[in-house]
Short mmCIF file of C-alpha atoms in Angstrom, two decimals:
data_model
loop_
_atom_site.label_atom_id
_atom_site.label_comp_id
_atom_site.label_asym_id
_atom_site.label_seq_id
_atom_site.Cartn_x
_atom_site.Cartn_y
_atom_site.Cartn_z
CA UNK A 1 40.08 43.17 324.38
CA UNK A 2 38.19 45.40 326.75
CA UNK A 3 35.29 47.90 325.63
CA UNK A 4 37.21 50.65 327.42
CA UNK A 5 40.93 50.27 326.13
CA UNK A 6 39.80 49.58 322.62
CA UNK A 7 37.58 52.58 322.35
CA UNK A 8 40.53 54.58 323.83
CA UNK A 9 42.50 53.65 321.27
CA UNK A 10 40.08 54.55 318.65
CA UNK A 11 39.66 58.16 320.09
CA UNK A 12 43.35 58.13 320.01
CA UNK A 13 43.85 57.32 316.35
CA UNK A 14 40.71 59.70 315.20
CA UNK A 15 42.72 62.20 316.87
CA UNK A 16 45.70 61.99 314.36
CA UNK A 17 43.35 61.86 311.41
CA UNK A 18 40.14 64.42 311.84
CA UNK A 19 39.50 67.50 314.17
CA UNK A 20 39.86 66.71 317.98
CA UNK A 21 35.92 67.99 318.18
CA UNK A 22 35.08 65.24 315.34
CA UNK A 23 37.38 62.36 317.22
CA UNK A 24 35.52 63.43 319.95
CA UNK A 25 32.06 62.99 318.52
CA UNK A 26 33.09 59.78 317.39
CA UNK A 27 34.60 58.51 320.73
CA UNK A 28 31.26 59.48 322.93
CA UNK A 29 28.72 58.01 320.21
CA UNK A 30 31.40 55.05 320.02
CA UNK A 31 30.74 55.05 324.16
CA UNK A 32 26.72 55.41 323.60
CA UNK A 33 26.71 52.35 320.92
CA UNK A 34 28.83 50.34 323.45
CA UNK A 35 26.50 51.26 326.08
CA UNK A 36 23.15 50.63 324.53
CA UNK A 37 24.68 47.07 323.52
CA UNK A 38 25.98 46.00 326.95
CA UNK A 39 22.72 47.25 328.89
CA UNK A 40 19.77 46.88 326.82
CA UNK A 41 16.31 48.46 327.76
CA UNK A 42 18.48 50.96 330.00
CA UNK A 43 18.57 53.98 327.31
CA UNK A 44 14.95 56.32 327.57
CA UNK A 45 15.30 55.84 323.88
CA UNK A 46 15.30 51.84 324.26
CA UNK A 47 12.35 50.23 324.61
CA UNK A 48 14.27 46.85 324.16
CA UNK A 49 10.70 45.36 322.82
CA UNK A 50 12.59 42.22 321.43
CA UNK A 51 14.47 41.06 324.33
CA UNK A 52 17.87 41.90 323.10
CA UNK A 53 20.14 40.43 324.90
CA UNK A 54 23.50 42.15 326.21
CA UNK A 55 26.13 42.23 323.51
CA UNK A 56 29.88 43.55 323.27
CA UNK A 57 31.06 45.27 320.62
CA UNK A 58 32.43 42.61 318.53
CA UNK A 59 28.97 40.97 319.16
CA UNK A 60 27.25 43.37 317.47
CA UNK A 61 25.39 42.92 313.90
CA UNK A 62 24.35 45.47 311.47
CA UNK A 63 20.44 44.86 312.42
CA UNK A 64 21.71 45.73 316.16
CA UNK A 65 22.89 49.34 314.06
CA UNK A 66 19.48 49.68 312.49
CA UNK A 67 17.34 49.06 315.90
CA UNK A 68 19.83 51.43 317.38
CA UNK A 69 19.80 54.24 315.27
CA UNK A 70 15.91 53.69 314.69
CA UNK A 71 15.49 54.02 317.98
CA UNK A 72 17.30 57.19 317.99
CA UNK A 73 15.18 58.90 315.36
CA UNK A 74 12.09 58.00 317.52
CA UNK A 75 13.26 59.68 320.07
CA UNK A 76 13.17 62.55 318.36
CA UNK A 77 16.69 63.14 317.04
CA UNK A 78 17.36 64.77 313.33
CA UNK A 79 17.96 62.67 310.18
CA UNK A 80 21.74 64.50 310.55
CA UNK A 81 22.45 63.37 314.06
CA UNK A 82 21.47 59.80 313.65
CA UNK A 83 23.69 59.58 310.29
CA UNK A 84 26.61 61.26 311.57
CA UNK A 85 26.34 58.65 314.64
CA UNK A 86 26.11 56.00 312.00
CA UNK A 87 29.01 57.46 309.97
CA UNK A 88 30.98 57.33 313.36
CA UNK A 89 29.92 53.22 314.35
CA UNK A 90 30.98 52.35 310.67
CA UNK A 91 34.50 54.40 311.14
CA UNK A 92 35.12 52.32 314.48
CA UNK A 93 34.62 48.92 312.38
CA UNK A 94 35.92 49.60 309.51
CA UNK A 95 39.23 50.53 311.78
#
């Protein structure tokens, strides 16, 4: 399944069960984890020091989640932020 139609389809069904400003939150840090997998180094916040390769989402693994979000708090982002953008990776999974 394509990246694009099957995060579509997520914001779609976050839609019918939270607030259309948390389904939105959700969809563009579902985009930013796509992103950061498919491109790696590309992100200010990625320095990409272990020569990750390029991933899709189905690729992904949980220590991908961890160098991700680490990354994120590095880069100066609060505790709050980085959790809520974890919260919103595990929703898209667990889905």
């Amino acid at each position: 399944m394509e990246t694009d139609s099957l995060l579509d389809g997520f914001h779609s069904r976050q839609k019918t069960k939270k607030a259309e400003s948390t389904a939105d939150t959700y969809y563009r840090t579902s985009e930013k984890w796509a992103e950061w997998l498919a491109h790696p180094g590309a992100k200010d916040y990625d320095q990409n020091n272990r020569d990750r390769p390029a991933k899709e989402l189905w690729e992904a693994t949980t220590a991908d989640l961890r160098v991700f979000l680490r990354y994120q708090l590095e880069s100066g982002l609060s505790g709050g932020t980085v959790r809520n953008r974890r919260w919103a990776i595990t929703t898209l999974y667990q889905e």
